[in-house]
Amino acid sequence: MPEGDTVWQAARRLHDALAGKVLARSDFRVPRYATVDLGGRTVLGTVPRGKHLLTRFEGGLTLHTHLRMEGAWKVFGAGEPWKGGPAHQIRVVLSTADRTAVGYRLPVLELLRTGEEDAAVGHLGPDLLGPDWDPERALANLLTDPGRPLGEALLDQRNLAGIGNVYKSELCFLIGATPWLPVGALPADRAAHLPRLAQRLLEANRNRPVRRTTGLRHQDLFVYGRAARPCLRCRTPIRLADQGDGSRDRPTYWCPACQTGPAPAPGSPPSRRTRTTN
């Protein structure tokens, strides 16, 4: 799933390709906007907001998209073949004289008045890569429900915007707590450090083609995707279990020796809670 750093990269690609240019045509391939034509409007730019993308056009319109698990924006030059999936997966096309942006498999696509963007993203907490970043407010949001498992709290975009399943697992490892530890049980010094650590990780990776959290050569991540392989610190086998994020179960990785706190027993059913906002 794209996380805050990869969404930031997608926003930059769209902005660099389209900003300041006039659309030659638009093609919305969803029933709700099948008759919409943005041709002739200047693209003002694209900005990320957590995991959301906001592409703004003259005349006070904004295209709000969210990639979720499978969505992608691809940018092509004039005459370049489109490579991002079969044609039936295309949801929107935005073309200028020399660039075409194609949105594939976008589960969220809506046109808003620019002045009403808060209807789509106003619920989000401080953006880890945004101008509104505020570590103190992010920490206060996380601690609002002290009994909530840490992993679930980190994925809740109302607390802080931009963390996905990879960063959830990596952050929990780096602060030495299992994703099932209640947020309120996290020692105060580690809790205070957590939002700043999260911001540093995303900031360090927003310009990288491959996400890295370890600082080690030939090994990009400490625990994510490394089930049954030895921990890079202590050599204990990394464990894997499902943890609910409120909307679905997500694979969660941790080291049972380096991380303290509760964890599911092997073979236990995944946790479930009420729906978490993206």
Coordinates of C-alpha atoms in Angstrom, one line a residue:
M1 CA 0.0 0.0 0.0
P2 CA 1.4 3.4 -0.9
E3 CA 2.4 5.3 2.3
G4 CA 3.1 9.0 2.9
D5 CA 6.5 9.0 1.2
T6 CA 5.3 7.3 -2.0
V7 CA 2.2 9.5 -2.2
W8 CA 4.5 12.5 -1.9
Q9 CA 6.5 11.2 -4.8
A10 CA 3.4 10.6 -6.9
A11 CA 2.3 14.2 -6.1
R12 CA 5.6 15.6 -7.2
R13 CA 5.5 13.6 -10.5
L14 CA 2.0 14.9 -11.3
H15 CA 2.9 18.5 -10.3
D16 CA 6.1 18.5 -12.4
A17 CA 4.2 17.1 -15.4
L18 CA 1.1 19.2 -15.3
A19 CA 1.4 22.3 -13.2
G20 CA 1.1 25.6 -15.1
K21 CA -0.1 23.8 -18.2
V22 CA -3.5 23.9 -20.0
L23 CA -5.3 20.6 -20.3
A24 CA -5.8 19.6 -23.9
R25 CA -8.4 17.0 -22.7
S26 CA -9.7 15.1 -19.8
D27 CA -11.3 11.7 -19.8
F28 CA -13.1 10.4 -16.7
R29 CA -13.9 6.7 -17.0
V30 CA -16.3 6.5 -14.1
P31 CA -20.1 6.9 -14.5
R32 CA -20.4 9.8 -12.1
Y33 CA -18.1 12.0 -14.1
A34 CA -18.4 10.5 -17.6
T35 CA -19.6 13.9 -19.0
V36 CA -17.1 16.1 -17.3
D37 CA -14.6 17.9 -19.5
L38 CA -11.8 19.9 -17.9
G39 CA -10.2 20.7 -21.3
G40 CA -9.0 24.3 -21.5
R41 CA -8.4 24.7 -17.8
T42 CA -4.9 25.3 -16.4
V43 CA -3.6 22.9 -13.9
L44 CA -2.5 24.8 -10.8
G45 CA -0.7 21.9 -9.2
T46 CA -0.9 18.7 -7.2
V47 CA -0.3 18.5 -3.4
P48 CA -0.2 15.4 -1.1
R49 CA -2.2 15.3 2.1
G50 CA -1.2 12.2 4.1
K51 CA -2.1 9.4 1.6
H52 CA -4.4 11.6 -0.4
L53 CA -3.7 13.6 -3.6
L54 CA -5.3 16.9 -4.5
T55 CA -4.9 18.2 -8.1
R56 CA -6.2 21.7 -8.4
F57 CA -7.5 23.4 -11.6
E58 CA -8.3 27.0 -12.4
G59 CA -11.9 27.8 -11.8
G60 CA -11.9 26.4 -8.3
L61 CA -12.0 22.7 -8.9
T62 CA -9.9 20.0 -7.2
L63 CA -9.6 16.3 -8.2
H64 CA -9.2 14.3 -5.0
T65 CA -7.7 10.8 -5.4
H66 CA -6.6 8.1 -3.1
L67 CA -4.4 5.1 -4.2
R68 CA -5.2 2.7 -1.3
M69 CA -3.8 -0.8 -2.1
E70 CA -3.7 -1.0 -5.9
G71 CA -4.1 2.5 -7.3
A72 CA -1.4 4.3 -9.3
W73 CA -0.8 7.5 -11.3
K74 CA 1.5 7.1 -14.3
V75 CA 2.9 10.0 -16.4
F76 CA 3.8 9.6 -20.1
G77 CA 5.3 11.7 -22.8
A78 CA 3.6 12.6 -26.1
G79 CA 3.3 9.4 -28.2
E80 CA 4.6 7.2 -25.4
P81 CA 2.7 3.9 -24.9
W82 CA 0.7 3.8 -21.7
K83 CA 2.0 1.1 -19.3
G84 CA 0.2 0.7 -16.0
G85 CA -2.4 -1.9 -16.6
P86 CA -5.1 -2.9 -19.0
A87 CA -7.3 -0.1 -20.5
H88 CA -10.4 -1.2 -18.4
Q89 CA -8.5 -0.3 -15.2
I90 CA -8.0 3.4 -16.3
R91 CA -10.2 5.7 -14.2
V92 CA -9.1 9.2 -15.5
V93 CA -6.8 10.7 -18.1
L94 CA -5.4 14.2 -17.9
S95 CA -3.5 15.4 -21.0
T96 CA -1.5 18.5 -21.9
A97 CA 0.3 19.2 -25.1
D98 CA 3.4 17.2 -24.0
R99 CA 2.4 15.0 -21.0
T100 CA -0.4 12.6 -20.1
A101 CA -1.2 11.5 -16.6
V102 CA -3.2 8.3 -16.3
G103 CA -4.9 7.1 -13.1
Y104 CA -5.1 3.4 -12.8
R105 CA -7.4 1.4 -10.4
L106 CA -8.2 4.5 -8.3
P107 CA -10.7 3.5 -5.7
V108 CA -11.3 7.1 -4.6
L109 CA -11.8 9.7 -7.3
E110 CA -14.0 12.8 -6.8
L111 CA -14.2 16.3 -8.1
L112 CA -14.7 19.0 -5.4
R113 CA -14.8 22.7 -5.2
T114 CA -11.3 23.7 -4.0
G115 CA -12.8 25.6 -1.1
E116 CA -14.4 22.4 0.1
E117 CA -11.3 20.2 0.2
D118 CA -11.8 19.8 3.9
A119 CA -14.8 17.5 3.2
A120 CA -12.3 15.0 1.9
V121 CA -9.2 15.5 4.0
G122 CA -10.2 17.7 7.0
H123 CA -10.4 14.7 9.3
L124 CA -6.7 13.9 8.9
G125 CA -4.2 14.5 11.7
P126 CA -0.9 16.3 11.2
D127 CA 0.7 15.4 7.9
L128 CA 4.2 13.9 8.5
L129 CA 5.5 15.5 5.2
G130 CA 3.2 18.5 5.2
P131 CA 3.4 22.1 6.3
D132 CA 1.0 21.4 9.1
W133 CA 3.3 18.8 10.8
D134 CA 3.0 19.1 14.6
P135 CA 4.6 16.3 16.7
E136 CA 3.0 17.5 19.9
R137 CA -0.5 17.4 18.4
A138 CA 0.3 14.0 16.8
L139 CA 1.4 12.6 20.2
A140 CA -1.7 14.0 21.9
N141 CA -3.9 12.4 19.2
L142 CA -2.2 9.0 19.7
L143 CA -2.7 9.1 23.5
T144 CA -6.4 10.0 23.2
D145 CA -7.3 6.3 23.5
P146 CA -4.5 4.9 25.8
G147 CA -5.9 1.4 25.6
R148 CA -5.7 1.1 21.9
P149 CA -2.9 -1.1 20.4
L150 CA 0.0 0.9 19.2
G151 CA -0.1 -0.5 15.7
E152 CA -3.7 0.4 15.2
A153 CA -3.2 3.9 16.5
L154 CA -0.3 4.5 14.1
L155 CA -2.4 3.5 11.1
D156 CA -5.3 5.7 12.1
Q157 CA -4.9 8.7 9.8
R158 CA -6.9 10.9 12.2
N159 CA -3.9 10.7 14.6
L160 CA -1.1 11.5 12.1
A161 CA -1.3 11.2 8.4
G162 CA 1.1 9.2 6.2
I163 CA 1.9 6.0 8.1
G164 CA 1.0 2.7 6.5
N165 CA 1.7 -0.9 7.3
V166 CA 5.4 -1.0 6.5
Y167 CA 6.2 2.0 8.6
K168 CA 3.9 0.7 11.4
S169 CA 6.0 -2.4 11.8
E170 CA 9.3 -0.6 11.4
L171 CA 8.5 2.1 13.9
C172 CA 7.3 -0.4 16.5
F173 CA 10.6 -2.2 16.1
L174 CA 12.7 0.9 16.4
I175 CA 11.1 2.0 19.6
G176 CA 11.2 -1.5 21.0
A177 CA 7.4 -2.1 21.5
T178 CA 5.2 -4.7 20.0
P179 CA 2.3 -3.4 17.8
W180 CA -0.1 -4.8 20.3
L181 CA 1.2 -2.8 23.3
P182 CA -1.5 -0.3 24.5
V183 CA -0.4 3.2 23.5
G184 CA -0.8 4.3 27.1
A185 CA 1.7 1.7 28.3
L186 CA 4.5 3.1 26.1
P187 CA 7.1 4.7 28.4
A188 CA 6.9 8.5 28.2
D189 CA 10.3 9.1 26.7
R190 CA 9.6 6.6 23.8
A191 CA 6.1 8.0 23.3
A192 CA 7.5 11.5 22.9
H193 CA 10.2 10.3 20.5
L194 CA 7.7 8.3 18.3
P195 CA 6.2 11.1 16.2
R196 CA 9.6 12.7 15.5
L197 CA 11.1 9.4 14.5
A198 CA 8.2 8.7 12.2
Q199 CA 8.7 12.1 10.5
R200 CA 12.4 11.5 10.1
L201 CA 11.9 8.2 8.4
L202 CA 9.4 9.5 5.9
E203 CA 11.5 12.6 5.3
A204 CA 14.5 10.5 4.6
N205 CA 12.6 8.3 2.2
R206 CA 10.5 10.7 0.2
N207 CA 13.2 11.1 -2.5
R208 CA 14.4 7.5 -2.5
P209 CA 13.3 4.9 -5.1
V210 CA 13.5 2.1 -2.5
R211 CA 12.4 2.7 1.1
R212 CA 15.0 2.1 3.7
T213 CA 14.8 2.2 7.5
T214 CA 18.0 0.4 8.6
G215 CA 20.9 2.4 7.3
L216 CA 22.5 -1.0 6.4
R217 CA 23.8 -2.1 3.1
H218 CA 21.8 -4.9 1.3
Q219 CA 19.1 -4.8 3.9
D220 CA 16.4 -2.1 3.6
L221 CA 14.0 -3.0 6.4
F222 CA 14.4 -4.4 9.9
V223 CA 11.3 -6.6 10.2
Y224 CA 8.7 -5.9 7.5
G225 CA 8.6 -8.8 5.0
R226 CA 11.2 -10.8 7.0
A227 CA 9.0 -13.5 8.7
A228 CA 11.1 -16.4 10.1
R229 CA 14.3 -14.7 9.1
P230 CA 16.8 -13.7 11.9
C231 CA 16.4 -10.3 13.5
L232 CA 19.2 -8.0 12.3
R233 CA 20.0 -7.1 15.9
C234 CA 19.6 -10.3 18.0
R235 CA 19.1 -13.1 15.4
T236 CA 15.8 -14.2 16.9
P237 CA 13.4 -15.3 14.1
I238 CA 11.0 -12.5 13.1
R239 CA 7.4 -13.3 13.7
L240 CA 4.3 -12.5 11.6
A241 CA 0.6 -12.2 12.6
D242 CA -2.4 -10.3 11.4
Q243 CA -3.4 -7.1 13.1
G244 CA -6.6 -5.3 12.3
D245 CA -6.5 -1.7 11.3
G246 CA -10.2 -1.3 11.7
S247 CA -11.1 -2.0 8.1
R248 CA -9.0 -5.1 7.3
D249 CA -6.4 -7.4 8.7
R250 CA -2.8 -6.5 7.8
P251 CA 0.4 -8.6 8.1
T252 CA 2.4 -7.4 11.0
Y253 CA 6.0 -8.2 11.7
W254 CA 8.0 -8.0 14.9
C255 CA 10.9 -9.4 16.9
P256 CA 9.7 -11.1 20.0
A257 CA 13.1 -10.5 21.7
C258 CA 13.8 -6.9 20.8
Q259 CA 10.2 -5.7 21.3
T260 CA 8.4 -5.8 24.6
G261 CA 4.6 -6.0 25.1
P262 CA 1.8 -8.3 24.3
A263 CA 1.6 -10.3 21.1
P264 CA -0.7 -12.9 19.7
A265 CA 0.1 -16.6 20.2
P266 CA 0.9 -18.5 17.1
G267 CA -2.3 -19.5 15.3
S268 CA -4.5 -17.0 17.2
P269 CA -7.3 -15.2 15.2
P270 CA -6.6 -11.6 14.0
S271 CA -7.9 -8.6 16.0
R272 CA -10.8 -6.6 14.8
R273 CA -12.0 -3.1 15.7
T274 CA -14.3 -0.5 14.3
R275 CA -13.4 1.0 11.0
T276 CA -10.2 3.2 10.8
T277 CA -10.3 6.3 8.6
N278 CA -7.7 6.5 5.9

